[in-house]
Amino acid sequence: MSLNEAQHKAVSHKDGPCLVLAGPGSGKTLTIAKRIEYLIKTYKVRPEEILVITFTKYAAKEMKQRFQRVMGSAVLPVTFGTFHGIYYGILKWAYGLNQSNLLLEEEKYNLLKQTAAEMEWKEIPEGAEEKEFLKDLSEAIGNVKNNGFNIETYESARYGVLPFRELFCRYEEEKRRVNKIDFEDMLLLCRELFLKRPDLLKKWQQKFRYILVDEFQDINQIQYDVIRLLAAPENNLFVVGDDDQSIYGFRGARPGIMHVFMQDYPEAEKIFLNINYRSTAHIVNGASRVISHNKCRYEKKIRTCQRAEETIHIQEVKDSLEESRYIIKKYREYTEQGVPAEQMAVLYRTAPDARILSETFAECQIPFYMKEHVEHIYEHFTCTDMECYFRLSLGRYTRSDMIRIANRPKRYISRESMAEGKASYEELRRFYWDKDWMQERIGRFEQDMEMIKGKTPYAAIQYIRRYIGYDEFLKEYASYRGLNYDEIKEILDEIQERAGNISTLDTWLSHVEKTKCMMKAGTINRKPDRAVTFLTMHGAKGLEYEIVFIVQGNEGVIPYKKAQTEEEIEEERRLFYVAMTRAKHKLIISYVKEKNGKSTSPSRFIRELFVSV
């Protein structure tokens, strides 16, 4: 395996700190594996003194396998692991921790739910919404820890300063009471151990004299603090990364740490792997033009060994449905040309952006593999509400359906008014026999169901929203539970829009059920080697495909509408850059002209494809 000049320079680096800026497809994994070999064979470093750290178990396993291929049959005691795995190992050694001390994700969510309930926090949503609420809360707590913020001075804009601080402290107290630590605690406790016990730190410093860190751009402040302590005093710290691919700001990762590294180690050697072996010249040059608009970055000029071949294709389509049909058309063209399905990937900013696409693939019975679960549109709670309304209007009375929508909007109908089993308006009237005002409400409820019965699905949803008052209910619901009303409304708009070509309520209910079944079949037990891969841009990091489709390339999607500050926009641009550089030979970017009847514009990043700074 021959190395280029920059790779050889990185491989042969021996003592002291070194920063390797590795652009996309520049052979960084091979470079790290060859460097370990060089340390052992040329510099006679003992294998057990070498520590290689990356961010996922999969990446650590892949790195170890690559190293073993480089070394041949020899199995050497080089340590490969993730930050959390290595730091947990140190804590096990120091404190005798075991698996029973680790707080599992489900346990963490239960603990947060219990803590929030005890504080009489805003009402916690149910079902999928509950999980999303607890996930966001968990990430907010993790963000405080990963960045090393002091909770006494930390101000949460989303949850309120004092309520969040109280919840954080109660969560920590309860965790200590049950003798558990969470994911982020491994980092904090390891830093605390090293700062309090320099004698123990010295033992680990002597054990790991040479440290290599992959994907350094993804490091957070606490991880960086600990790795600096561990590398001292020799500082044989070899870090590899690309500040242009730093996309995990929500986990505390900051590309600026790569710049801080050179300030902390001014004597560090800086090496740039600037040859892209993956993508064609048009893809590399286009991606470089986009990323050049970021200000907080190391300046780079990336070259490629590949021919220019086809240019990046930008496709304008009317709407999401036309976009999905276009992708399927291109998929069929490429498969006829002999491109394997597993060498094609569809990338999108967030999982909901793939809803229509995944449903269209399922309807056309085209195998696809979805790495991250997407809650498709018919799983959303607003769709479930519409189903309940439709079934009741068709005379299919069930207690569960009646309970679900009885107070959506508020009608003041209690659960106790509905006996077990079949529910009916007669039962409600009997229960409220002595309340004339409730009799009137029940009558209006029944009359509304009769009005819905003869309408098309589109008109029925419109009636429920406007005349029954469902949209007003959603506003109150979103406000009470701290949800984004506009996002919920957008999903319901889409449900209503897609009901426009269906003539009866019965047909719509059947369509929804059929789509749910097809989606389940399309995403479960599908192996990547037999299917097109669907990925979020975050999930595509580190992967590569012959052909890449980037869908929903619209302003408000990428960059995401919540990205407001310059720092947030720059991270969104890095995310788009990562998505672009997954493509080896063909990159197709599409954007829609309208969504739910409203005009939309292409992403600013698409415009930047044609103009460099």
XYZ file of C-alpha atoms in Angstrom:
613
model
C 0.000 0.000 0.000
C 1.789 3.137 -1.241
C 1.431 6.450 0.591
C 1.472 9.960 -0.803
C 3.905 12.542 0.545
C 1.563 13.983 3.187
C 0.444 10.544 4.370
C 4.061 9.419 4.705
C 4.904 12.543 6.680
C 2.024 11.789 9.089
C 2.914 8.105 9.369
C 6.566 8.802 10.184
C 5.855 11.454 12.846
C 7.282 10.163 16.126
C 7.305 12.266 19.290
C 5.291 15.273 20.390
C 1.890 16.602 19.335
C 0.678 16.449 15.742
C -2.502 17.704 14.053
C -3.490 15.942 10.833
C -6.159 17.740 8.807
C -7.738 14.947 6.776
C -10.175 15.987 4.077
C -12.990 13.678 2.862
C -11.778 10.485 1.194
C -8.132 11.290 1.973
C -7.222 7.871 3.393
C -7.080 8.794 7.070
C -7.907 5.275 8.305
C -5.012 3.824 6.299
C -2.751 6.631 7.556
C -3.582 5.912 11.217
C -3.127 2.146 10.740
C 0.246 2.644 8.995
C 1.374 5.075 11.691
C 0.723 2.480 14.409
C 2.744 -0.018 12.361
C 5.536 2.563 11.968
C 5.636 3.248 15.724
C 5.999 -0.455 16.452
C 8.318 -1.580 13.652
C 10.474 1.483 13.060
C 10.473 3.329 16.402
C 10.231 0.133 18.511
C 7.353 1.438 20.633
C 5.757 -1.338 22.702
C 2.219 -2.077 21.336
C 0.669 -1.944 24.819
C 1.803 1.693 25.136
C -0.350 2.745 22.170
C -3.933 3.957 22.631
C -6.224 4.584 19.646
C -9.489 6.421 20.348
C -12.462 7.081 18.113
C -16.141 7.895 18.672
C -18.134 4.741 17.954
C -17.660 1.045 18.648
C -18.087 0.374 14.937
C -15.316 2.844 14.025
C -13.007 1.395 16.700
C -13.632 -2.132 15.408
C -13.030 -1.024 11.804
C -9.793 0.717 12.779
C -8.568 -2.367 14.626
C -9.359 -4.599 11.633
C -7.558 -2.203 9.277
C -4.510 -2.236 11.533
C -4.522 -6.033 11.678
C -4.641 -6.197 7.860
C -1.642 -3.859 7.721
C 0.296 -5.952 10.264
C -0.647 -9.307 8.735
C -1.235 -12.261 11.039
C 0.352 -10.710 14.132
C -2.107 -9.928 16.947
C -0.639 -7.127 19.043
C -1.953 -5.598 22.310
C -2.644 -2.110 20.949
C -5.705 -0.644 22.731
C -8.570 0.473 20.477
C -11.709 2.011 21.963
C -14.193 4.845 22.199
C -13.800 7.799 24.565
C -16.555 6.466 26.789
C -15.234 2.902 26.636
C -11.702 3.907 27.623
C -12.813 6.313 30.347
C -15.245 3.735 31.724
C -12.382 1.207 31.846
C -10.338 3.662 33.922
C -13.280 4.202 36.301
C -13.795 0.426 36.641
C -10.161 0.070 37.634
C -10.290 2.989 40.081
C -13.726 2.543 41.651
C -14.720 -1.050 40.917
C -17.691 0.020 38.797
C -19.591 -2.564 36.774
C -22.518 -2.703 34.337
C -25.044 -2.444 37.168
C -23.760 1.084 37.869
C -24.550 2.304 34.359
C -27.830 4.092 33.797
C -29.455 2.622 30.695
C -31.292 4.925 28.303
C -34.722 3.606 29.333
C -33.817 4.002 33.011
C -32.626 7.549 32.338
C -35.876 8.458 30.615
C -37.908 6.958 33.476
C -35.841 8.897 35.997
C -36.314 12.155 34.086
C -40.046 11.499 33.740
C -40.348 10.786 37.461
C -38.322 13.888 38.367
C -40.341 16.135 36.050
C -43.600 14.745 37.469
C -42.487 15.352 41.060
C -41.672 18.953 40.170
C -45.111 19.306 38.568
C -43.282 20.137 35.345
C -45.426 20.907 32.307
C -47.565 17.894 31.498
C -45.428 15.214 29.885
C -46.753 14.083 26.472
C -47.752 10.490 25.797
C -46.529 7.915 23.292
C -43.964 8.993 20.686
C -44.193 12.602 21.873
C -43.191 11.551 25.385
C -40.041 9.873 24.112
C -39.134 12.949 22.068
C -39.727 15.203 25.087
C -37.502 13.054 27.326
C -34.848 12.721 24.607
C -34.635 16.509 24.272
C -34.447 16.895 28.052
C -31.693 14.267 28.202
C -29.711 16.061 25.481
C -30.065 19.378 27.333
C -28.571 17.799 30.485
C -25.846 16.127 28.426
C -24.978 19.456 26.807
C -24.299 21.010 30.225
C -22.000 18.135 31.170
C -20.185 17.750 27.830
C -19.276 21.423 27.798
C -18.299 21.493 31.470
C -20.843 24.220 32.257
C -21.593 25.112 35.885
C -25.276 24.370 36.505
C -25.379 27.172 39.115
C -24.780 29.770 36.402
C -26.166 27.907 33.351
C -29.244 29.497 31.778
C -31.597 27.327 29.746
C -33.568 29.362 27.206
C -35.820 26.445 26.316
C -36.820 25.152 29.748
C -36.473 28.245 31.917
C -33.451 29.026 34.081
C -34.641 28.008 37.554
C -36.882 25.053 36.556
C -34.077 23.482 34.517
C -31.487 23.968 37.249
C -33.825 22.367 39.798
C -34.615 19.441 37.511
C -30.898 18.943 36.761
C -29.995 18.894 40.468
C -32.876 16.571 41.409
C -31.924 14.206 38.588
C -28.315 14.136 39.828
C -29.421 13.501 43.438
C -31.711 10.641 42.428
C -28.954 9.127 40.309
C -26.538 9.202 43.226
C -29.189 7.670 45.494
C -29.501 4.613 43.242
C -25.695 4.493 42.719
C -25.831 5.006 38.956
C -23.871 7.076 36.457
C -25.009 8.165 33.020
C -23.087 8.379 29.747
C -21.722 11.872 30.345
C -20.707 11.104 33.948
C -17.998 8.761 32.661
C -16.174 11.767 31.212
C -16.700 14.053 34.212
C -15.716 11.405 36.771
C -12.587 10.533 34.829
C -11.499 14.167 34.728
C -12.267 14.513 38.434
C -10.227 11.363 39.215
C -7.183 12.589 37.281
C -7.306 16.056 38.862
C -7.662 14.711 42.417
C -5.275 11.779 42.122
C -2.096 12.754 40.218
C -0.542 9.452 41.341
C -3.228 7.472 39.484
C -2.989 9.797 36.508
C 0.748 9.099 36.323
C 0.096 5.335 36.121
C -2.189 5.791 33.114
C 0.205 8.276 31.506
C 2.965 5.677 31.758
C 0.676 2.982 30.350
C -0.436 4.979 27.277
C 2.617 6.898 26.058
C 1.359 7.296 22.486
C -2.221 8.416 21.895
C -3.956 8.626 18.522
C -7.412 10.241 18.197
C -9.573 9.774 15.097
C -12.441 12.157 14.110
C -10.910 14.789 16.369
C -13.374 17.411 15.079
C -16.143 15.608 17.018
C -14.472 15.994 20.421
C -16.210 17.938 23.198
C -14.586 20.020 25.906
C -14.583 17.378 28.666
C -13.184 14.673 26.357
C -10.458 17.111 25.319
C -9.647 18.015 28.940
C -9.172 14.351 29.880
C -7.127 13.453 26.801
C -4.756 16.361 27.479
C -4.252 15.171 31.052
C -3.622 11.625 29.837
C -1.121 12.693 27.138
C 1.012 14.815 29.488
C 3.884 15.247 30.088
C 5.306 13.675 26.892
C 2.395 14.960 24.777
C 2.707 12.261 22.142
C -0.766 13.214 20.991
C -1.550 12.498 17.330
C -4.987 13.822 16.356
C -6.702 13.357 12.990
C -9.800 15.204 11.847
C -11.405 17.741 9.566
C -12.897 20.919 10.997
C -15.085 21.125 7.872
C -16.815 17.908 8.971
C -17.640 18.951 12.536
C -21.415 18.364 12.663
C -22.199 17.378 16.254
C -22.599 20.755 17.922
C -25.682 19.459 19.760
C -23.370 16.992 21.560
C -20.888 19.691 22.516
C -18.481 19.164 19.593
C -16.850 22.359 18.356
C -14.575 22.723 15.312
C -12.838 25.511 17.216
C -11.162 22.893 19.427
C -8.991 21.993 16.422
C -7.771 25.603 16.396
C -7.366 25.610 20.196
C -5.169 22.498 19.829
C -2.557 24.538 17.954
C -2.711 27.203 20.688
C -2.345 24.607 23.449
C 0.496 22.898 21.544
C 2.237 25.652 19.544
C 5.096 23.250 18.822
C 2.716 20.743 17.194
C 3.381 19.615 13.658
C 0.480 20.315 11.269
C -0.030 18.031 8.275
C -2.736 18.335 5.617
C -4.003 15.264 3.738
C -5.362 17.134 0.743
C -5.871 14.431 -1.898
C -9.417 13.069 -2.184
C -9.339 9.472 -3.474
C -13.132 9.047 -3.298
C -14.935 11.619 -5.426
C -14.690 13.003 -8.939
C -13.274 16.474 -9.572
C -16.692 18.077 -10.113
C -17.933 16.802 -6.743
C -14.761 17.836 -4.912
C -14.690 21.295 -6.511
C -18.408 21.894 -5.915
C -18.180 20.865 -2.262
C -15.081 23.049 -1.819
C -16.931 26.079 -3.213
C -19.763 25.565 -0.717
C -17.565 25.099 2.355
C -15.367 28.072 1.408
C -18.235 30.332 2.588
C -17.515 29.328 6.200
C -15.241 31.704 8.091
C -14.299 29.539 11.098
C -12.104 26.954 9.347
C -8.605 26.059 8.218
C -8.096 27.139 4.613
C -7.655 24.114 2.335
C -7.141 23.262 -1.325
C -8.292 19.710 -1.962
C -7.180 17.847 -5.069
C -8.569 14.654 -6.529
C -7.130 11.745 -8.455
C -10.455 11.068 -10.193
C -11.517 12.433 -13.571
C -14.151 15.156 -13.732
C -16.850 12.899 -15.275
C -20.450 14.138 -14.812
C -21.215 17.487 -13.235
C -23.290 17.804 -10.064
C -26.926 17.713 -11.150
C -29.456 20.114 -9.583
C -33.095 19.093 -10.095
C -36.082 21.356 -9.510
C -39.378 19.546 -8.864
C -42.906 20.706 -8.130
C -43.381 19.056 -4.731
C -42.280 16.159 -2.523
C -44.354 13.606 -4.419
C -42.829 14.608 -7.756
C -39.406 14.521 -6.093
C -39.936 10.934 -4.921
C -41.094 9.878 -8.387
C -38.009 11.521 -9.907
C -35.696 9.625 -7.497
C -37.425 6.328 -8.378
C -37.061 7.074 -12.102
C -33.316 7.723 -11.687
C -32.964 4.640 -9.468
C -34.449 2.466 -12.213
C -32.182 4.043 -14.839
C -29.064 3.371 -12.780
C -30.019 -0.209 -11.899
C -30.566 -0.891 -15.610
C -27.044 0.443 -16.186
C -25.757 -2.113 -13.671
C -25.276 0.041 -10.566
C -26.065 -2.129 -7.490
C -28.864 -0.806 -5.274
C -26.571 -0.840 -2.238
C -24.296 1.656 -3.996
C -27.058 4.264 -4.015
C -28.034 6.435 -1.060
C -30.690 9.071 -0.418
C -29.651 11.703 2.132
C -31.866 14.229 3.930
C -31.524 16.761 6.737
C -34.025 15.239 9.202
C -35.948 11.960 9.201
C -39.356 13.609 8.489
C -37.916 14.885 5.185
C -37.970 11.267 3.958
C -41.631 10.565 4.762
C -43.129 10.834 1.289
C -40.063 9.337 -0.366
C -40.076 6.241 1.852
C -43.819 5.764 1.394
C -43.476 6.043 -2.400
C -40.643 3.494 -2.391
C -42.836 1.181 -0.290
C -45.810 1.609 -2.622
C -43.591 0.789 -5.629
C -42.181 -2.219 -3.707
C -38.604 -1.016 -4.124
C -36.407 -2.376 -1.312
C -34.857 0.310 0.861
C -32.933 0.288 4.100
C -33.516 3.060 6.602
C -30.804 3.297 9.232
C -32.690 5.738 11.469
C -36.370 5.174 12.144
C -38.597 7.815 10.616
C -41.984 8.401 12.167
C -43.918 8.517 8.915
C -46.755 10.950 8.577
C -49.502 8.432 9.317
C -47.913 7.611 12.677
C -48.234 11.219 13.853
C -50.752 11.884 16.608
C -52.739 14.308 14.434
C -53.318 11.540 11.886
C -54.434 9.181 14.667
C -56.911 11.837 15.770
C -58.294 12.138 12.221
C -58.662 8.341 12.038
C -60.663 8.356 15.274
C -62.940 11.134 13.981
C -63.509 9.307 10.696
C -64.307 5.956 12.336
C -66.785 7.570 14.748
C -68.463 9.452 11.909
C -68.896 6.111 10.101
C -70.635 4.641 13.170
C -67.719 2.488 14.350
C -67.938 3.384 18.016
C -65.161 2.227 20.331
C -64.379 3.509 23.790
C -60.707 4.129 22.914
C -61.563 6.275 19.866
C -64.219 8.182 21.791
C -61.898 8.829 24.744
C -59.094 10.011 22.446
C -61.034 12.743 20.659
C -63.772 13.558 23.192
C -61.728 16.563 24.351
C -59.861 17.388 21.178
C -61.090 20.167 21.279
C -62.325 20.505 24.875
C -65.903 19.284 25.373
C -65.584 18.518 29.117
C -66.506 14.857 28.591
C -64.923 12.681 31.295
C -63.525 9.158 30.910
C -65.970 7.997 33.578
C -68.873 8.867 31.269
C -67.863 6.054 28.925
C -68.372 2.524 30.184
C -66.066 -0.341 29.242
C -66.558 -1.705 25.745
C -68.716 0.048 23.207
C -69.253 3.787 23.592
C -72.201 5.798 22.265
C -73.840 9.217 22.436
C -76.793 7.626 24.285
C -74.459 6.519 27.091
C -73.027 10.032 27.325
C -76.509 11.543 27.529
C -77.491 9.114 30.289
C -74.375 9.967 32.273
C -74.988 13.729 31.978
C -78.823 13.486 32.287
C -78.934 16.324 34.828
C -76.727 18.815 32.918
C -78.465 20.632 30.094
C -75.279 22.353 28.945
C -73.581 18.956 28.523
C -76.600 17.583 26.659
C -76.146 20.449 24.212
C -72.430 19.682 23.777
C -73.095 15.968 23.186
C -75.735 16.872 20.602
C -73.286 19.118 18.792
C -70.640 16.347 18.953
C -73.035 13.891 17.309
C -74.140 16.449 14.727
C -70.513 17.170 13.783
C -69.932 13.468 13.198
C -72.944 13.379 10.863
C -71.564 16.376 8.956
C -68.192 14.668 8.508
C -69.736 11.401 7.329
C -70.693 12.568 3.825
C -67.563 14.589 3.075
C -64.379 13.737 1.194
C -61.343 13.146 3.468
C -59.878 16.544 2.497
C -63.129 18.385 3.275
C -63.651 16.361 6.460
C -60.213 17.307 7.806
C -60.902 20.926 6.871
C -64.236 20.801 8.765
C -62.612 19.230 11.852
C -59.884 21.861 11.872
C -61.923 24.976 11.238
C -65.509 24.373 12.340
C -64.979 21.896 15.170
C -61.946 23.862 16.392
C -59.163 21.275 16.140
C -56.545 23.879 15.074
C -57.309 25.962 18.168
C -56.946 22.825 20.271
C -53.509 22.210 18.665
C -52.352 25.727 19.543
C -53.295 25.246 23.203
C -51.863 21.707 23.212
C -48.532 22.879 21.747
C -48.285 25.817 24.143
C -49.117 23.704 27.208
C -46.610 20.978 26.333
C -43.833 23.203 25.054
C -44.108 21.961 21.460
C -43.745 23.882 18.213
C -47.236 24.580 16.874
C -46.000 25.474 13.379
C -44.274 22.098 13.031
C -47.404 20.212 14.141
C -49.585 22.305 11.829
C -47.214 21.638 8.924
C -47.616 17.875 9.390
C -51.409 18.146 9.527
C -51.325 20.363 6.428
C -49.418 17.598 4.651
C -51.876 14.914 5.815
C -54.758 17.028 4.512
C -52.990 17.818 1.224
C -52.299 14.140 0.544
C -55.926 13.259 1.254
C -56.970 15.451 -1.665
C -57.047 12.661 -4.273
C -59.016 10.181 -2.116
C -62.807 10.223 -2.464
C -64.219 8.531 0.686
C -63.408 8.288 4.378
C -63.396 4.485 4.170
C -60.885 4.550 1.314
C -58.666 6.961 3.246
C -58.720 4.755 6.372
C -57.765 1.722 4.255
C -55.022 3.711 2.527
C -53.536 4.795 5.877
C -53.546 1.220 7.237
C -52.045 -0.181 4.030
C -49.300 2.466 4.015
C -48.399 1.684 7.636
C -48.012 -2.007 6.747
C -45.923 -1.231 3.663
C -43.684 1.105 5.641
C -43.117 -1.583 8.227
C -42.219 -4.083 5.521
C -39.984 -1.539 3.805
C -37.862 -0.656 6.818
C -37.640 -3.778 8.977
C -35.201 -6.616 8.319
C -33.910 -5.025 5.148
C -30.231 -5.665 4.586
C -28.166 -2.830 3.137
C -26.628 -5.082 0.463
C -30.029 -5.575 -1.191
C -31.489 -2.114 -0.977
C -31.118 1.612 -1.491
C -29.930 3.232 1.739
C -31.906 6.095 3.292
C -29.895 8.217 5.749
C -29.966 11.532 7.535
C -26.942 13.672 6.723
C -25.664 13.040 10.260
C -26.100 9.278 9.808
C -24.163 9.330 6.507
C -20.957 10.550 8.158
C -18.019 8.277 7.343
C -19.848 6.400 4.547
C -19.525 6.530 0.758
C -21.668 5.536 -2.246
C -21.334 5.521 -6.027
C -24.481 7.626 -6.400
C -25.904 10.030 -3.830
C -29.247 11.838 -3.939
C -29.678 14.822 -1.612
C -33.399 15.587 -1.308
C -35.365 18.576 0.020
C -32.511 20.971 -0.747
C -34.623 23.920 0.350
C -34.104 26.955 2.527
C -35.582 26.153 5.933
C -34.705 22.477 5.525
C -30.954 22.860 4.967
C -29.948 25.147 6.592
C -32.529 24.072 9.153
C -35.086 26.743 10.024
C -33.995 26.785 13.680
C -30.410 27.685 12.704
C -30.210 31.455 13.233
C -26.738 32.442 14.398
C -23.687 32.522 12.138
C -22.210 29.634 14.126
C -25.352 27.525 13.566
C -25.445 28.336 9.834
C -21.803 27.317 9.510
C -22.548 23.949 11.109
C -25.458 23.456 8.690
C -23.090 24.232 5.804
C -20.615 21.658 7.146
C -23.459 19.138 7.275
C -24.304 19.829 3.618
C -20.591 19.479 2.787
C -20.490 16.085 4.511
C -23.546 14.975 2.521
C -22.015 16.098 -0.790
C -18.705 14.360 -0.165
C -20.332 10.951 0.394
C -20.710 10.673 -3.412
C -18.028 8.961 -5.444
C -19.195 9.422 -9.043
C -22.661 10.968 -9.209
C -24.321 13.596 -7.025
C -27.922 14.698 -7.581
C -29.430 17.474 -5.450
C -33.157 18.164 -5.679
C -35.365 20.882 -4.258
C -39.130 21.427 -4.302
C -40.923 24.556 -5.534
C -43.857 24.202 -3.163
C -44.799 22.454 0.049
C -48.366 22.130 1.318
C -49.497 24.701 -1.246
C -46.853 27.282 -0.230
C -43.936 28.437 -2.392
C -40.462 27.414 -1.255
C -36.995 28.456 -2.384
C -33.807 26.470 -2.997
C -31.194 26.368 -0.239
C -28.565 29.099 -0.186
C -26.033 26.231 -0.277
C -27.196 25.295 -3.778
C -26.544 28.865 -4.912
C -23.108 28.693 -3.292
C -22.272 25.695 -5.480
C -21.673 28.106 -8.325
C -19.855 30.881 -6.469
C -16.799 30.498 -4.243
C -15.596 33.135 -1.791
